[in-house]
JSON list of C-alpha atoms in Angstrom, two decimals:
[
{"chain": "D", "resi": 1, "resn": "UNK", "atom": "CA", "xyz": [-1.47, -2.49, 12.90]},
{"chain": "D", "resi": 2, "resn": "UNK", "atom": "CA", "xyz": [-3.40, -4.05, 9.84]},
{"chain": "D", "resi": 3, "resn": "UNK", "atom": "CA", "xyz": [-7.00, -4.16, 10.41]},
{"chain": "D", "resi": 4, "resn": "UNK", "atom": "CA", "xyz": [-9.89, -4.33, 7.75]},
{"chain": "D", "resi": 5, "resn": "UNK", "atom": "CA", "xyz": [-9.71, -1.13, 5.91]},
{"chain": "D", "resi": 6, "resn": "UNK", "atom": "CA", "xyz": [-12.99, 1.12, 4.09]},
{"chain": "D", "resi": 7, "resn": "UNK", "atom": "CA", "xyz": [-12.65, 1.90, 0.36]},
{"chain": "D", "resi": 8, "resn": "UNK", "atom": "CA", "xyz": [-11.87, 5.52, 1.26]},
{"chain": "D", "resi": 9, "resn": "UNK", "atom": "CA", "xyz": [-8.91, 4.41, 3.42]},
{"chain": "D", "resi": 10, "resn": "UNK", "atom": "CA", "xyz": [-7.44, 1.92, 0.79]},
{"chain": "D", "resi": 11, "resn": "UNK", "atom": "CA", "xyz": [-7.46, 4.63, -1.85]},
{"chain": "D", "resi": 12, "resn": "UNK", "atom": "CA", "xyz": [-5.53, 6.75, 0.44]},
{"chain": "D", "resi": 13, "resn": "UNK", "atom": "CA", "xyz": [-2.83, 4.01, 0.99]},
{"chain": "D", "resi": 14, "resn": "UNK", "atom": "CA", "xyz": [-2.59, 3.65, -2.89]},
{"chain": "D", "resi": 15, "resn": "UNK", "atom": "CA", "xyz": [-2.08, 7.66, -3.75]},
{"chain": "D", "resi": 16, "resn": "UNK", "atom": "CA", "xyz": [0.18, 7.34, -0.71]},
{"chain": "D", "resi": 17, "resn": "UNK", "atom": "CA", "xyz": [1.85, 4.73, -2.30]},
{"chain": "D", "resi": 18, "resn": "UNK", "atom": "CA", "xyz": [1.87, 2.82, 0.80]},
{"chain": "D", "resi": 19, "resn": "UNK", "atom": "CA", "xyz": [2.05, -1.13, -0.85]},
{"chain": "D", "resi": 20, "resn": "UNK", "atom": "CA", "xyz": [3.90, -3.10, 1.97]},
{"chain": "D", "resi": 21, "resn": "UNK", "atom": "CA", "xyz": [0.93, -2.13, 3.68]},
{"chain": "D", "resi": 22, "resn": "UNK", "atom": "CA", "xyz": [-1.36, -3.39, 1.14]},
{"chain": "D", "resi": 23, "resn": "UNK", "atom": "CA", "xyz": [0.61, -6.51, 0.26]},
{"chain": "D", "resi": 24, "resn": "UNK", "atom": "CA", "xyz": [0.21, -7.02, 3.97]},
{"chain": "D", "resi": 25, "resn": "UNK", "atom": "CA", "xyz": [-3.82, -6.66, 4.02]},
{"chain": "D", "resi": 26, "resn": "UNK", "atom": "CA", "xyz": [-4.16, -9.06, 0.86]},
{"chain": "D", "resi": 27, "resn": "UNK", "atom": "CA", "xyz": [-1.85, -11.65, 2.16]},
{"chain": "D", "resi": 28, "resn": "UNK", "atom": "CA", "xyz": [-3.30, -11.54, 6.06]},
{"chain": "D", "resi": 29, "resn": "UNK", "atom": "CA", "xyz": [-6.46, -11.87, 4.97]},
{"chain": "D", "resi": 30, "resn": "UNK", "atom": "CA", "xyz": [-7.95, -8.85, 5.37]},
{"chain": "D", "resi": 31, "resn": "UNK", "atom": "CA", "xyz": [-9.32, -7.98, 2.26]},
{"chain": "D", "resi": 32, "resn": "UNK", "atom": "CA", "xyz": [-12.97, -8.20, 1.48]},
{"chain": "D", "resi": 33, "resn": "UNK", "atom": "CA", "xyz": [-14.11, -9.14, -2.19]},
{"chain": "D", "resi": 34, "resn": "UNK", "atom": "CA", "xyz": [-14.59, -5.34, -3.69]},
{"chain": "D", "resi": 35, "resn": "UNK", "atom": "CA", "xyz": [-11.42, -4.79, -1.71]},
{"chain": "D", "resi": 36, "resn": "UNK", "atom": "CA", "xyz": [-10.01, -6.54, -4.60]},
{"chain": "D", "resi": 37, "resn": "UNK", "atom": "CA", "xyz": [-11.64, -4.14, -7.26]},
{"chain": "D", "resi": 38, "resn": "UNK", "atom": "CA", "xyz": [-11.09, -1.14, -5.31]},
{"chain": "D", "resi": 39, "resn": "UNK", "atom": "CA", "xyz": [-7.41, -1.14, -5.23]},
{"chain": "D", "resi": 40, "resn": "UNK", "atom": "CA", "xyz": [-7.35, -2.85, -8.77]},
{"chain": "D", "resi": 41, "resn": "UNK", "atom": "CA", "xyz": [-8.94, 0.74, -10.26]},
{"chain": "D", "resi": 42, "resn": "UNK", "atom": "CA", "xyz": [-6.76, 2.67, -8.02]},
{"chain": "D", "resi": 43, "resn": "UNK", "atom": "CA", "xyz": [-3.94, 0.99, -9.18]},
{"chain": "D", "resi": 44, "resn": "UNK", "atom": "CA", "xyz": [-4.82, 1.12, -12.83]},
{"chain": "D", "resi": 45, "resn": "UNK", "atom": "CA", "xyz": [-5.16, 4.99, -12.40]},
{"chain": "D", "resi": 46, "resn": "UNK", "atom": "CA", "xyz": [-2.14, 5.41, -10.38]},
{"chain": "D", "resi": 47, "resn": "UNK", "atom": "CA", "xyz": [0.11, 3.92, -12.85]},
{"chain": "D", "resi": 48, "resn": "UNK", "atom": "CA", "xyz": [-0.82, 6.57, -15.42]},
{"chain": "D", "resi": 49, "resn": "UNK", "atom": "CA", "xyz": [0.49, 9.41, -13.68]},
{"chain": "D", "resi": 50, "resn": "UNK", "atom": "CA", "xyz": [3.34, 8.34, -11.28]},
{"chain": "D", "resi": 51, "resn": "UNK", "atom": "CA", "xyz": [6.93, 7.08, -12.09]},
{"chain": "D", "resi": 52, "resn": "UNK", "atom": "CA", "xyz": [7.91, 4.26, -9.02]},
{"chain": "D", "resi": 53, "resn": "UNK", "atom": "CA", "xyz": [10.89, 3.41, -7.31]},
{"chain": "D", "resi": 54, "resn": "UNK", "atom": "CA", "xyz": [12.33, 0.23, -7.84]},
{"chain": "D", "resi": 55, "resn": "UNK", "atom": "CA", "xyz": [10.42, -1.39, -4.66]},
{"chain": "D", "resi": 56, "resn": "UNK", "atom": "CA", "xyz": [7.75, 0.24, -5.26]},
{"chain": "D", "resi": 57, "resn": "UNK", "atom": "CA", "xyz": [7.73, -1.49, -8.58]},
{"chain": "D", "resi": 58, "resn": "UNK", "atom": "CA", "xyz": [7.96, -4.64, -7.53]},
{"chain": "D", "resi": 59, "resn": "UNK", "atom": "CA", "xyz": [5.25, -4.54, -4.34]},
{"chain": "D", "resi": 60, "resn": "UNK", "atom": "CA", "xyz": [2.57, -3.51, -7.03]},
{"chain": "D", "resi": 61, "resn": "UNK", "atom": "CA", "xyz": [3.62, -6.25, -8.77]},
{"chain": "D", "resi": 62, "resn": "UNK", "atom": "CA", "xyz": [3.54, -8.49, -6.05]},
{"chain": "D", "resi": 63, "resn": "UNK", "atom": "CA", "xyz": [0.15, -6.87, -5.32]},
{"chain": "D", "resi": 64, "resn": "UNK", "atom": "CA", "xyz": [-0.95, -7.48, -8.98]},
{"chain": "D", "resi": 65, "resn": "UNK", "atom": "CA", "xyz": [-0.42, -10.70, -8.77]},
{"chain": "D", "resi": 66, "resn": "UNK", "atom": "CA", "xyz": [-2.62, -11.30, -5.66]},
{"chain": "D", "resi": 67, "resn": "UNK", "atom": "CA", "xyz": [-5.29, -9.78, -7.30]},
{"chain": "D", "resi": 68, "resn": "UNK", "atom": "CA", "xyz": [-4.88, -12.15, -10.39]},
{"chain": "D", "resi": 69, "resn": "UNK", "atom": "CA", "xyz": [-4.74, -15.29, -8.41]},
{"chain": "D", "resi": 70, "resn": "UNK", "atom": "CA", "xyz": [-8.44, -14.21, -6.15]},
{"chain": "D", "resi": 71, "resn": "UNK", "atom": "CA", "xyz": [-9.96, -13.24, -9.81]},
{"chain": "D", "resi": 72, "resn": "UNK", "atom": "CA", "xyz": [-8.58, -16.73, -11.15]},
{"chain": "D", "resi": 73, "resn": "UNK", "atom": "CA", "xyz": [-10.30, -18.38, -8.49]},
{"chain": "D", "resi": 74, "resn": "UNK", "atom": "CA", "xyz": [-13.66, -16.35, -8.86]},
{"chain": "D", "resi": 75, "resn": "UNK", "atom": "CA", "xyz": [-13.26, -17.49, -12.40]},
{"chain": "D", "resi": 76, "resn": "UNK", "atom": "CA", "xyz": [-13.60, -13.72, -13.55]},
{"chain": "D", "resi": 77, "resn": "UNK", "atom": "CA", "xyz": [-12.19, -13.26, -16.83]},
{"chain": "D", "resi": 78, "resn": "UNK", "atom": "CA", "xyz": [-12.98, -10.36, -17.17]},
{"chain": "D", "resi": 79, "resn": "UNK", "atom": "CA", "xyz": [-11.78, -8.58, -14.03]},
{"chain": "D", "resi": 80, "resn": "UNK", "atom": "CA", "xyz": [-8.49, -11.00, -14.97]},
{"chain": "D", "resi": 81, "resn": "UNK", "atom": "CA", "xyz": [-8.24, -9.44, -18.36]},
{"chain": "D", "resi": 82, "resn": "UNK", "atom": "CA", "xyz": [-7.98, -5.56, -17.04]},
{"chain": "D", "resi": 83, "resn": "UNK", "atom": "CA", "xyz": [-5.27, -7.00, -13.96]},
{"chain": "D", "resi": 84, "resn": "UNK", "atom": "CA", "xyz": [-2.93, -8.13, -17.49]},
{"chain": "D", "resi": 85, "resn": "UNK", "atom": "CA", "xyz": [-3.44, -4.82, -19.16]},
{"chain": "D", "resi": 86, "resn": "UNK", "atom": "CA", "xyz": [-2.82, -3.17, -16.13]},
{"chain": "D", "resi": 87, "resn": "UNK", "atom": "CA", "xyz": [0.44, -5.22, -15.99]},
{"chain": "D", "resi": 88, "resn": "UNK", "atom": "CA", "xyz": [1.01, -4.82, -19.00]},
{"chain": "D", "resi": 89, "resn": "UNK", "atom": "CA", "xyz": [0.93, -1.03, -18.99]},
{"chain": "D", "resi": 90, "resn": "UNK", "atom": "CA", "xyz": [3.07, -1.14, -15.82]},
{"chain": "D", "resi": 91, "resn": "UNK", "atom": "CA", "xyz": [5.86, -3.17, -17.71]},
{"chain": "D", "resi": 92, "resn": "UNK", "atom": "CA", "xyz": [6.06, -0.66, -20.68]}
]
């Protein structure tokens, strides 16, 4: 069951590397704006110490790319320009 999630419970669905579940909550609609930042710095900090599996690969990138469209639209540059590092790090 998706439901709206606190920032303590969408940290523990990153380290548990649980991304359907997140593509899910971004893509329903669940996701509240610092959702968006939360799982952004999770992500950044998970990718520094974790090797993936293939699919989990690609759902953070699938998840990345949510993230980059709802920053695009907010017009945040900023916030846009850590989400292409952060992809960019993933990639190497």
């Amino acid at each position: 069951m998706i439901r709206h999630l606190s920032s303590f419970e969408l940290s523990d669905k990153v380290k548990k590397q649980d991304f359907t579940y997140l593509v899910q909550y971004f893509t329903l609609g669940f996701a509240d704006s610092d959702d968006y930042i939360d799982v952004l710095e999770e992500i950044s900090f998970l990718i520094h110490n974790e090797n993936f599996s293939k699919e989990n690969y690609e759902l953070i990138q699938k998840i990345l790319s949510i993230l980059r469209q709802n920053f695009s639209e907010k017009q945040d540059q900023k916030t846009l320009e850590k989400v292409k590092r952060i992809k960019d790090e993933l990639n190497n």
